Amino acid sequence: MDQKTFYITTPIYYPSGKAHIGHSYCTVATDAIARYKRMQGYDVMFLTGTDEHGQKIELNAAKAGVTPKEYVDEIVAGFQELWKLLNISNDRFIRTTDDYHVKAVQKIFKELYDRGEIYKGKYEGWYCTPCESFWTETQLKDGKCPDCGREVKWAEEEAYFFKLGNYADRLLKLYEDQPDFIQPESRKNEMIQFIKNGLDDLCVSRTSFTWGIPVDFDPKHVVYVWLDALTNYITAMGYGSGDDSDYRKYWPADVHFIGKEIVRFHTIIWPAILMALDLPLPKQVYGHGWLLFGDGSKMSKSKGNVVDPVILCDRYGVDAIRYFLLREIPFGADGLFTNEALINRINYDLANDLGNLLSRTTAMVQKYFGGSIPAQRQAEDLDQDLVAMATSLRGRYEESMDGFQFSNALAEVWKLIARSNKYIDETMPWALGKAPDKAPRLAAVLYNLCECLRIVSILITPFMPETAPKIQAQIGAGADVCNWDSADQWGLLPADAVVSKGETLFPRIDVAKEIAELDEILIQKPAEKKAEAPKREQPVEGVAMIGIDDFAKVELRVAEIIACEPVKRAKKLLKLTLNDGQGQRVVASGIAKYYTPDQLVGRHVVLVANLKPAVLCGVESCGMILAADCAGGDVKVIFVDEIPAGSKIR
Ligand code: MSP
């Protein structure tokens, strides 16, 4: 019988700057699933790579005084080194500058053109010459370029368009027919709303820069970077090249792992392109959350908060970092990365729980039995609970892993570790060791602990590929009893297994000292410290001063707008449904003149959460969102999209 295949991908990363911990997050998650599926017996294809074209890279290279290719070559090498360091087991690495990809993209573009799915049209808008950018009317700031503030002029540029607008119904039907296509569920609702607001045709070529794949039948155009990038998932398998056997074998992908901000490209544009080519669609797109940093922001070089994974791996070991990334934050949600949380996980979960279980067990086998557990073992009722928990663990773990709930899968494993540690306290092997006639009972206790460690070691392999074999070596378990099938079996460790106390897996860390050092070195500080703002001695004119206690009475929270509609009886009002992190609430806001509902849904705003409810034109409003009165009578809502809903503002 043919081996079942499993094809999983990461996004292809922009080599516009060094690889950082945010990139590592998705790649480590993808690696854990790839390893898990291989252990289960699948023929896995794991693809990652780099997305190397586009204006930003062209500009960065020009600034650095090198060619774009020279520029990306160096950064891509850094990505590849980091993946090696993190033990990433990708089967393939695609670069969009690879010749075979370039040719395949040109073929795909031509195919879409020949099928009438791409047509030549005109790109119109307000053009800023120094920035080489088109802007729509609403994007302009006071009629000027929103980036540089300079004058803009109306311009038209010849461009190719993909008939994305034709695919709205088919996409909505896809989401209905394949309810798991977009995960997690909340991201699906955002996409449905986006499509319902109207899908325009998509501009898929540019003439304003040259660092891209030329349209071969009209070479002054280069292919839009997202069309170039998305197709990597099939070109890497040979689609559009001579040998497409891997394409036929692995496509459609089982899942694309991507960050939440690029779900739209993967669940609207990508399936529409595939539909236009009459090709099968990926089975699932999973939009994970972001790793956020101290100030609640996504990592960004310009903010100077780029956490360097190489430094972390050097200090704590690769497996500790892999474990932390996937244990700390539920995969679909945003989560804070802090040095304190990292060190606590290492100390509690790895050094205390797992490390101690292994070192206590192996030390006792050596002390009482010279490293080999006697075959004569006496079971007791107490053991049954432990054995039942251990042999049923794989099932619970698989349930979580199949839904990409890494954190839950690990939590299940750690329950067995905690149960095993408790079993040591209950059975008191040190007391058994004192009575020679208790040797068979002591042998059973230590054997059971080794068996638990064997099962734990198998199940942590996808997460901690270096630690698992170290545990297996210390308990003397060979490969034949450490495969997937043996993870729900009991009593497989042979009687002649040689148990030896080895190196400490995870040394404990002095929290205070370490955090002080880490804060100093890890956060790459921006080169220049900004000049300190002059102290304000006077209150704002005409406004009374308040004490901190007055301010503390106002409960400010970040909330996500999950729905928005006009209020029939009041032209000025919009009715907003908010997720405030604890539940839903409705707020009426007088911003209808300044925003349409589609500009608001999905955005994060600041909510006054403890304002007494009031009925406004028939809508019971529970709270208020903050906005600024700007020059010229404009009102702008304060958006805080990068801060998770529910965060308290102080
Ligand atoms: N090149 C595109 C993807 C094309 S896929 C056909 C791109 N590249 S990116 O380098 O900007 O981002 C790649 C991935 O890294 C995204 O999925 C993004 O969410 C992820 N991350 C970057 N910083 C992150 C965090 N701080 N946390 C988690 N993931 C984040 O978009």
XYZ file of C-alpha atoms and ligand atoms in Angstrom:
681
model
C 0.000 0.000 0.000
C 1.195 3.547 -0.743
C 2.385 5.469 2.298
C 0.005 8.324 3.179
C 1.501 11.736 2.437
C 1.376 14.889 4.532
C 2.427 18.225 3.059
C 2.970 21.159 5.423
C 4.415 24.617 4.776
C 5.593 27.740 6.579
C 5.198 31.147 4.967
C 8.238 32.098 2.938
C 9.982 34.836 4.901
C 11.054 38.243 3.605
C 14.813 38.466 3.837
C 14.585 42.197 4.402
C 16.250 41.816 7.791
C 17.775 39.123 10.001
C 15.660 36.105 11.010
C 14.196 36.673 14.470
C 12.236 34.794 17.118
C 8.873 35.693 15.497
C 9.923 33.830 12.336
C 11.238 30.983 14.471
C 7.858 30.601 16.153
C 6.018 29.446 13.026
C 8.946 27.407 11.758
C 9.318 25.507 15.046
C 5.569 24.812 15.108
C 5.662 23.494 11.556
C 8.673 21.377 12.431
C 6.905 19.848 15.424
C 4.000 18.766 13.229
C 6.303 17.463 10.500
C 8.202 15.340 13.043
C 4.964 14.162 14.657
C 3.520 13.058 11.323
C 6.743 11.289 10.346
C 6.671 9.393 13.638
C 3.109 8.376 12.853
C 4.337 6.884 9.595
C 3.396 9.572 7.081
C 5.533 10.419 4.079
C 5.978 14.077 5.033
C 6.917 16.999 2.813
C 7.901 20.032 4.880
C 8.585 23.187 2.877
C 9.952 26.536 3.986
C 11.857 29.278 2.185
C 12.309 32.965 1.462
C 10.297 35.560 -0.447
C 13.014 37.637 -2.024
C 11.504 40.094 -4.489
C 9.855 43.469 -4.104
C 10.520 47.127 -3.724
C 11.417 47.027 -0.058
C 14.295 44.656 -0.678
C 15.393 46.673 -3.698
C 15.516 49.804 -1.505
C 17.305 48.074 1.379
C 19.929 46.759 -1.035
C 20.432 50.192 -2.573
C 20.908 51.654 0.908
C 23.471 48.964 1.681
C 25.224 49.676 -1.630
C 24.893 46.116 -2.956
C 22.729 44.409 -5.578
C 19.400 42.989 -4.387
C 20.678 39.455 -4.976
C 23.842 40.087 -2.954
C 21.692 41.602 -0.250
C 19.302 38.651 0.032
C 22.011 36.007 -0.326
C 23.555 37.060 2.956
C 20.300 37.245 4.874
C 18.961 33.991 3.447
C 22.147 32.244 4.588
C 21.334 33.529 8.088
C 17.820 32.058 7.905
C 19.223 28.721 6.814
C 21.783 28.708 9.629
C 19.122 29.530 12.179
C 16.907 26.677 10.959
C 19.880 24.343 11.309
C 20.539 25.563 14.821
C 16.871 25.090 15.751
C 16.909 21.530 14.350
C 14.325 22.345 11.707
C 13.752 19.244 9.603
C 12.481 20.892 6.421
C 12.642 18.676 3.348
C 12.970 21.588 0.975
C 13.902 25.269 1.042
C 12.626 27.445 -1.778
C 14.024 30.838 -2.712
C 11.836 32.878 -5.026
C 14.988 33.869 -6.891
C 15.599 30.198 -7.772
C 15.596 29.795 -11.508
C 12.993 27.030 -11.624
C 10.583 29.143 -9.566
C 11.095 32.223 -11.763
C 10.305 30.212 -14.890
C 7.286 28.519 -13.315
C 5.845 31.863 -12.177
C 6.225 33.246 -15.699
C 4.389 30.195 -17.014
C 1.611 30.562 -14.461
C 1.209 34.275 -15.269
C 0.971 33.508 -18.989
C -1.461 30.667 -18.367
C -3.736 32.968 -16.373
C -3.472 35.586 -19.141
C -4.279 33.022 -21.855
C -7.284 31.835 -19.873
C -8.567 35.412 -19.704
C -8.120 35.498 -15.917
C -5.522 38.266 -16.153
C -6.129 41.327 -18.337
C -4.261 44.518 -19.082
C -5.787 47.634 -17.569
C -4.916 50.895 -15.918
C -3.851 51.480 -12.360
C -5.073 54.876 -11.250
C -4.517 56.822 -8.102
C -2.684 59.606 -6.346
C 0.996 59.124 -7.020
C 3.866 60.262 -4.829
C 6.931 60.465 -7.057
C 9.678 60.346 -4.392
C 8.005 57.342 -2.717
C 7.006 55.713 -6.024
C 3.685 54.840 -4.455
C 0.045 55.008 -5.455
C -2.504 56.021 -2.840
C -6.287 56.041 -2.818
C -8.211 59.170 -1.883
C -8.943 57.871 1.608
C -5.322 56.930 2.267
C -4.079 60.498 1.714
C -3.327 62.612 4.781
C -4.645 66.121 4.334
C -4.445 65.581 0.596
C -0.731 64.685 0.781
C 1.337 61.505 0.730
C 0.702 59.637 4.010
C 4.319 58.430 4.076
C 6.356 61.549 3.376
C 3.781 64.341 3.507
C 4.689 65.656 0.061
C 2.388 66.718 -2.797
C 0.829 63.914 -4.841
C -0.450 63.989 -8.400
C -3.142 61.997 -10.166
C -1.473 59.331 -12.281
C -2.319 56.351 -14.374
C -0.103 53.374 -15.018
C -0.574 50.425 -17.286
C -0.903 47.232 -15.235
C -2.197 43.684 -15.333
C -5.161 42.707 -13.194
C -6.347 39.340 -11.936
C -10.132 38.911 -12.012
C -10.365 38.333 -8.279
C -13.778 40.005 -8.203
C -15.271 37.012 -10.045
C -14.413 34.629 -7.205
C -16.424 36.033 -4.302
C -19.226 33.454 -4.524
C -16.921 30.509 -5.067
C -14.799 31.526 -2.088
C -17.808 31.860 0.192
C -18.995 28.456 -0.990
C -15.546 27.010 -0.311
C -15.685 28.198 3.308
C -19.139 26.691 3.645
C -18.313 23.359 2.013
C -14.973 23.003 3.809
C -15.677 24.415 7.260
C -12.114 23.681 8.402
C -10.478 25.451 5.457
C -9.692 28.523 7.582
C -8.639 27.950 11.166
C -9.090 29.179 13.829
C -12.777 29.884 13.295
C -12.595 33.599 14.201
C -10.302 34.270 11.252
C -12.900 32.750 8.935
C -15.508 35.299 10.015
C -13.116 38.136 9.222
C -12.606 36.767 5.705
C -16.321 36.320 5.055
C -16.879 39.930 6.084
C -14.026 41.078 3.870
C -15.484 39.331 0.830
C -18.997 40.550 1.545
C -17.712 44.129 1.572
C -16.815 43.648 -2.091
C -13.822 42.076 -3.840
C -12.004 44.183 -6.442
C -9.839 42.811 -9.187
C -6.245 42.580 -8.053
C -3.355 44.463 -9.631
C -0.752 41.765 -10.301
C 2.062 43.621 -12.041
C 4.246 46.635 -11.331
C 6.325 48.912 -13.534
C 7.649 51.225 -10.806
C 10.562 48.968 -9.809
C 12.503 46.130 -11.376
C 13.426 43.691 -8.582
C 10.862 41.055 -9.404
C 10.046 38.355 -11.918
C 9.579 39.957 -15.350
C 6.339 39.197 -17.188
C 8.021 37.415 -20.082
C 5.618 38.590 -22.764
C 5.693 42.222 -21.551
C 8.994 42.666 -19.720
C 8.592 46.205 -18.484
C 6.213 44.675 -15.918
C 7.305 42.587 -12.958
C 4.949 40.103 -11.305
C 3.275 41.320 -8.088
C 5.230 39.921 -5.176
C 2.275 38.063 -3.606
C 1.468 36.211 -6.837
C 5.150 35.317 -7.043
C 5.225 34.265 -3.359
C 2.001 32.286 -3.040
C 2.792 30.070 -5.991
C 5.922 28.833 -4.168
C 3.786 26.154 -2.547
C 3.334 24.439 -5.921
C 6.469 25.489 -7.811
C 8.625 23.993 -5.033
C 6.952 20.677 -5.833
C 7.884 20.995 -9.487
C 4.671 22.500 -10.838
C 5.535 24.401 -13.999
C 8.958 22.713 -14.274
C 9.946 19.586 -16.111
C 9.473 17.016 -13.368
C 6.209 17.526 -11.510
C 6.077 14.115 -9.829
C 6.325 15.648 -6.342
C 3.557 18.053 -7.224
C 1.375 15.098 -8.160
C 2.428 13.228 -5.050
C 2.072 15.935 -2.378
C -0.295 18.614 -3.647
C -2.792 19.676 -2.315
C -1.008 20.699 0.873
C -2.563 19.412 4.067
C -1.995 22.701 5.843
C -0.353 26.076 5.337
C 0.823 27.510 8.682
C 0.915 31.298 8.510
C 0.656 34.344 10.776
C -2.732 35.950 11.233
C -1.937 39.106 9.236
C -1.482 37.148 6.008
C -4.603 34.998 6.254
C -6.326 37.177 3.647
C -3.676 36.446 1.033
C -3.838 32.729 1.712
C -7.582 32.254 1.949
C -8.809 34.690 -0.705
C -6.111 35.406 -3.277
C -4.388 32.015 -3.183
C -7.502 29.827 -3.598
C -8.803 32.178 -6.295
C -5.556 31.797 -8.262
C -5.770 28.025 -7.939
C -9.417 28.051 -9.002
C -8.468 30.144 -12.029
C -5.835 27.536 -12.915
C -8.280 24.674 -12.248
C -5.969 23.225 -9.610
C -6.897 21.585 -6.285
C -6.979 23.826 -3.204
C -4.972 23.355 0.000
C -6.944 21.478 2.622
C -6.416 23.991 5.402
C -4.892 27.360 6.242
C -4.063 27.922 9.905
C -3.493 31.543 10.963
C -1.517 31.526 14.197
C -1.226 34.475 16.562
C 1.753 36.708 17.173
C 4.489 36.648 19.711
C 4.264 40.063 21.312
C 6.920 41.854 23.268
C 7.169 43.989 26.383
C 5.212 46.919 25.015
C 2.588 44.641 23.447
C 3.931 45.112 19.936
C 4.861 42.644 17.223
C 8.576 42.558 16.879
C 9.985 45.097 14.553
C 13.493 46.168 13.790
C 12.617 49.813 13.824
C 11.258 49.473 17.355
C 14.532 47.942 18.460
C 12.892 44.944 20.111
C 14.248 42.142 17.977
C 14.883 39.163 20.240
C 17.791 37.160 18.902
C 17.049 33.404 18.940
C 20.733 32.519 18.550
C 21.571 34.133 21.881
C 18.670 32.304 23.550
C 19.718 28.940 22.120
C 23.316 29.489 23.200
C 22.278 30.213 26.766
C 19.525 27.644 27.339
C 19.776 25.067 24.573
C 17.643 24.681 21.493
C 15.080 22.360 23.039
C 14.284 24.737 25.874
C 13.491 27.469 23.349
C 11.437 25.150 21.145
C 9.540 23.943 24.210
C 8.879 27.443 25.468
C 7.601 28.753 22.127
C 5.046 25.995 21.777
C 4.099 25.580 25.455
C 3.623 29.156 26.514
C 1.096 30.434 23.974
C -1.969 28.686 22.517
C -1.174 28.502 18.803
C -4.127 30.502 17.492
C -3.747 33.341 19.992
C -1.325 36.194 20.534
C 0.960 35.866 23.526
C 3.570 37.840 25.356
C 7.206 36.846 25.142
C 9.018 37.769 28.320
C 12.375 36.699 29.632
C 10.772 35.931 32.964
C 8.209 33.547 31.470
C 10.978 31.803 29.525
C 13.155 31.275 32.587
C 10.225 30.165 34.721
C 9.270 27.530 32.168
C 12.853 26.278 32.068
C 13.091 26.149 35.849
C 9.672 24.694 36.648
C 8.747 22.472 33.720
C 12.127 21.377 32.461
C 14.581 21.464 35.373
C 12.162 20.640 38.210
C 9.466 18.431 36.735
C 11.129 16.576 33.874
C 14.792 16.909 34.845
C 14.235 15.834 38.455
C 12.059 12.885 37.508
C 14.821 11.579 35.271
C 17.706 12.245 37.633
C 15.918 10.840 40.713
C 14.833 7.710 38.841
C 18.167 6.933 37.245
C 20.085 7.733 40.444
C 17.906 5.311 42.433
C 18.259 2.509 39.874
C 22.003 2.909 40.136
C 22.069 3.202 43.885
C 19.789 0.282 44.698
C 20.365 -2.057 41.750
C 23.688 -1.017 40.219
C 21.990 0.228 37.041
C 19.893 -2.792 36.116
C 16.356 -3.325 37.414
C 15.764 -6.955 38.538
C 13.152 -8.904 36.583
C 11.438 -9.970 39.796
C 8.956 -7.184 40.389
C 6.006 -6.915 42.695
C 3.034 -4.868 41.450
C 0.558 -3.126 43.748
C -2.886 -1.568 43.210
C -1.385 1.878 43.451
C 0.416 1.277 40.150
C -2.745 0.890 38.116
C -3.616 4.552 38.050
C -0.151 5.480 36.816
C -0.132 2.784 34.145
C -3.608 3.756 32.915
C -2.619 7.410 32.671
C 0.594 6.592 30.819
C -0.909 4.214 28.263
C -3.851 6.495 27.466
C -1.666 9.589 27.105
C -0.868 9.118 23.422
C -4.571 9.295 22.498
C -5.103 12.579 24.347
C -1.877 13.964 22.925
C -2.883 13.081 19.364
C -6.220 14.802 19.763
C -4.471 18.048 20.625
C -1.739 17.694 18.018
C -4.237 16.974 15.250
C -5.910 20.306 16.072
C -2.462 22.020 16.265
C -2.950 22.678 19.960
C 0.681 22.259 20.910
C 0.327 23.763 24.320
C -2.437 21.330 25.293
C -0.491 18.346 23.974
C 2.484 19.322 26.124
C 0.262 19.992 29.121
C -1.001 16.398 28.842
C 2.554 15.058 28.826
C 3.439 17.174 31.835
C 0.459 15.760 33.724
C 2.075 12.342 33.466
C 5.407 13.807 34.585
C 3.688 15.379 37.606
C 1.863 12.106 38.342
C 5.152 10.205 38.190
C 6.817 12.619 40.606
C 3.859 12.189 42.937
C 4.197 8.403 42.583
C 7.737 8.685 43.944
C 6.403 10.505 47.004
C 3.636 7.930 47.443
C 5.839 4.845 47.087
C 8.867 6.250 48.975
C 11.541 4.187 47.241
C 14.167 5.393 49.761
C 12.210 3.595 52.504
C 11.792 0.449 50.357
C 15.540 0.522 49.732
C 16.206 0.065 53.427
C 14.334 -3.270 53.682
C 15.936 -6.119 51.684
C 12.629 -8.027 51.439
C 11.085 -5.034 49.649
C 13.474 -5.320 46.698
C 10.791 -6.724 44.297
C 8.487 -3.851 45.196
C 11.288 -1.323 44.768
C 12.123 -2.894 41.401
C 8.496 -2.486 40.281
C 8.393 1.150 41.358
C 11.590 2.062 39.531
C 10.605 0.058 36.470
C 7.268 1.895 36.320
C 9.044 5.230 36.524
C 11.358 4.254 33.683
C 8.362 3.198 31.612
C 6.706 6.569 32.167
C 9.925 8.282 31.148
C 10.084 6.116 28.034
C 6.572 7.160 26.982
C 7.257 10.800 27.822
C 10.449 10.729 25.786
C 8.621 9.464 22.700
C 5.904 12.066 22.905
C 8.248 15.009 23.432
C 10.349 14.059 20.403
C 8.530 16.400 17.964
C 9.169 19.295 20.344
C 12.527 18.398 21.835
C 14.415 16.247 19.362
C 17.733 16.523 21.249
C 16.383 15.809 24.722
C 14.303 12.753 23.843
C 17.255 10.504 22.858
C 19.201 11.691 25.916
C 16.399 10.446 28.169
C 16.182 7.196 26.227
C 19.926 6.671 26.578
C 19.783 7.233 30.349
C 16.969 4.708 30.882
C 18.538 2.251 28.441
C 15.570 2.216 26.027
C 16.483 1.258 22.456
C 14.871 2.535 19.265
C 12.678 -0.588 19.045
C 10.755 0.466 22.174
C 10.754 4.172 21.413
C 8.705 4.366 18.229
C 5.192 5.626 17.793
C 3.528 2.247 18.220
C 5.277 1.697 21.506
C 4.009 4.969 23.004
C 0.740 3.441 24.216
C 2.209 0.092 25.274
C 3.340 -0.815 28.779
C 6.173 -3.031 29.884
C 8.374 -2.794 26.804
C 11.607 -1.762 28.528
C 13.633 -5.005 28.522
C 14.856 -6.521 31.770
C 18.469 -6.101 30.682
C 18.157 -2.374 30.020
C 21.153 -0.487 31.408
C 20.067 2.565 33.362
C 22.667 5.243 33.991
C 22.527 8.681 35.487
C 23.769 11.045 32.823
C 24.214 14.772 32.445
C 21.646 17.111 33.956
C 19.219 17.912 31.153
C 18.289 21.436 32.189
C 20.306 23.158 34.911
C 18.291 25.487 37.144
C 18.695 29.183 36.492
C 19.037 32.005 39.000
C 16.035 34.043 37.896
C 16.904 37.539 39.119
C 20.494 37.440 37.945
C 19.634 35.959 34.592
C 16.822 38.378 33.830
C 19.020 41.352 34.562
C 21.663 40.008 32.178
C 19.153 39.060 29.505
C 17.394 42.383 29.500
C 20.730 43.971 28.945
C 21.840 41.868 25.986
C 18.740 40.448 24.323
C 16.756 43.418 23.329
C 18.835 44.999 20.641
C 18.581 48.611 21.595
C 17.997 51.181 18.851
C 21.292 52.767 17.904
C 20.455 56.232 19.138
C 18.611 57.100 22.278
C 15.940 59.654 21.551
C 16.465 63.064 23.108
C 14.437 63.371 26.269
C 11.270 65.397 25.897
C 11.339 68.601 27.904
C 9.434 68.297 31.173
C 5.972 69.836 31.152
C 5.616 72.022 34.193
C 2.192 73.379 33.364
C -1.074 71.493 32.969
C -2.801 71.560 29.584
C -4.352 74.973 29.281
C -7.891 75.205 30.610
C -7.893 71.652 32.007
C -7.906 70.906 35.734
C -5.194 68.585 37.083
C -6.264 65.216 38.516
C -4.538 62.822 40.872
C -3.496 59.297 39.933
C -6.427 57.995 42.014
C -8.879 59.802 39.741
C -7.288 58.265 36.694
C -7.260 54.815 38.298
C -11.053 54.906 38.470
C -11.230 54.645 34.686
C -10.980 51.063 33.501
C -9.381 51.124 30.043
C -9.153 47.919 28.075
C -8.281 46.873 24.554
C -11.288 45.470 22.683
C -11.726 44.013 19.220
C -14.591 45.230 17.029
C -16.231 42.021 15.862
C -19.295 43.521 14.189
C -20.489 46.968 13.228
C -23.709 48.328 11.772
C -25.402 51.698 11.284
C -28.139 52.732 13.728
C -31.391 53.389 11.862
C -32.637 56.163 14.096
C -29.352 58.054 14.367
C -27.219 58.977 11.383
C -24.216 59.825 13.530
C -24.072 56.551 15.411
C -22.538 53.194 14.666
C -23.469 50.155 16.741
C -20.283 48.249 17.569
C -20.142 44.741 18.977
C -16.908 44.346 20.898
C -14.924 41.466 22.309
C -13.361 42.911 25.453
C -11.393 39.768 26.304
C -14.003 38.578 28.785
C -17.061 38.529 26.563
C -19.078 40.570 24.124
C -20.707 43.938 24.651
C -22.388 46.579 22.509
C -21.196 50.161 22.350
C -22.786 52.985 20.360
C -20.277 55.455 18.989
C -20.787 58.764 17.178
C -18.302 58.076 14.423
C -20.578 57.183 11.481
C -19.487 60.320 9.634
C -15.853 59.280 9.773
C -15.864 55.510 9.308
C -17.757 52.846 7.404
C -18.352 49.500 9.187
C -15.842 47.652 6.976
C -13.087 50.019 8.112
C -13.726 49.016 11.693
C -14.439 45.280 11.864
C -11.394 43.374 13.090
C -9.672 46.469 14.504
C -8.591 46.802 18.129
C -9.664 49.911 20.008
C -9.430 51.419 23.483
C -12.580 50.827 25.507
C -13.707 52.675 28.636
C -14.961 49.484 30.188
C -16.546 50.763 33.400
C -18.732 53.528 31.990
C -22.310 53.228 33.228
C -24.583 51.846 30.459
C -26.760 54.400 28.659
C -29.457 54.060 26.003
C -28.586 56.057 22.866
C -31.302 56.200 20.180
C -32.614 52.812 21.190
C -29.196 51.133 21.533
C -28.044 50.166 25.012
C -24.425 51.259 25.003
C -22.122 49.587 27.534
C -18.959 51.655 27.440
C -17.253 54.008 25.060
C -14.366 53.795 22.636
C -11.653 56.448 22.502
C -11.101 58.730 19.527
C -9.143 61.907 18.907
C -10.478 65.256 17.687
C -8.061 66.204 14.953
C -7.361 69.412 13.090
C -9.988 70.357 10.521
C -12.827 68.773 12.485
C -11.734 65.220 11.665
C -12.218 62.462 14.221
C -9.868 59.517 14.368
C -10.468 56.393 16.411
C -7.446 55.261 18.430
C -6.501 51.905 16.979
C -4.261 49.522 18.892
C -4.322 46.552 16.544
C -1.159 44.947 17.812
C -2.374 44.686 21.408
C -4.490 41.617 22.217
C -8.140 42.150 23.129
C -8.614 42.121 26.892
C -5.288 43.824 27.722
C -5.633 46.363 30.484
C -4.320 49.860 29.795
C -2.687 51.682 32.697
N 6.702 36.970 2.647
C 5.449 37.033 3.288
C 4.802 35.669 3.331
C 4.577 35.031 1.982
S 3.921 33.439 2.133
C 3.524 33.000 0.601
C 5.630 37.550 4.719
N 6.860 37.475 5.220
S 7.292 37.991 6.696
O 8.683 37.679 6.824
O 6.906 39.350 6.869
O 6.456 37.178 7.707
C 6.499 35.795 7.659
C 5.767 35.193 8.813
O 6.412 35.518 10.039
C 4.316 35.687 8.931
O 3.464 34.571 9.001
C 4.321 36.457 10.231
O 3.107 36.364 10.917
C 5.430 35.758 10.982
N 5.908 36.593 12.063
C 6.727 37.686 12.007
N 6.808 38.220 13.262
C 6.046 37.496 14.118
C 5.852 37.489 15.495
N 6.352 38.415 16.280
N 5.124 36.470 16.008
C 4.673 35.411 15.253
N 4.850 35.393 13.960
C 5.315 36.544 13.335
O 4.653 37.966 5.305
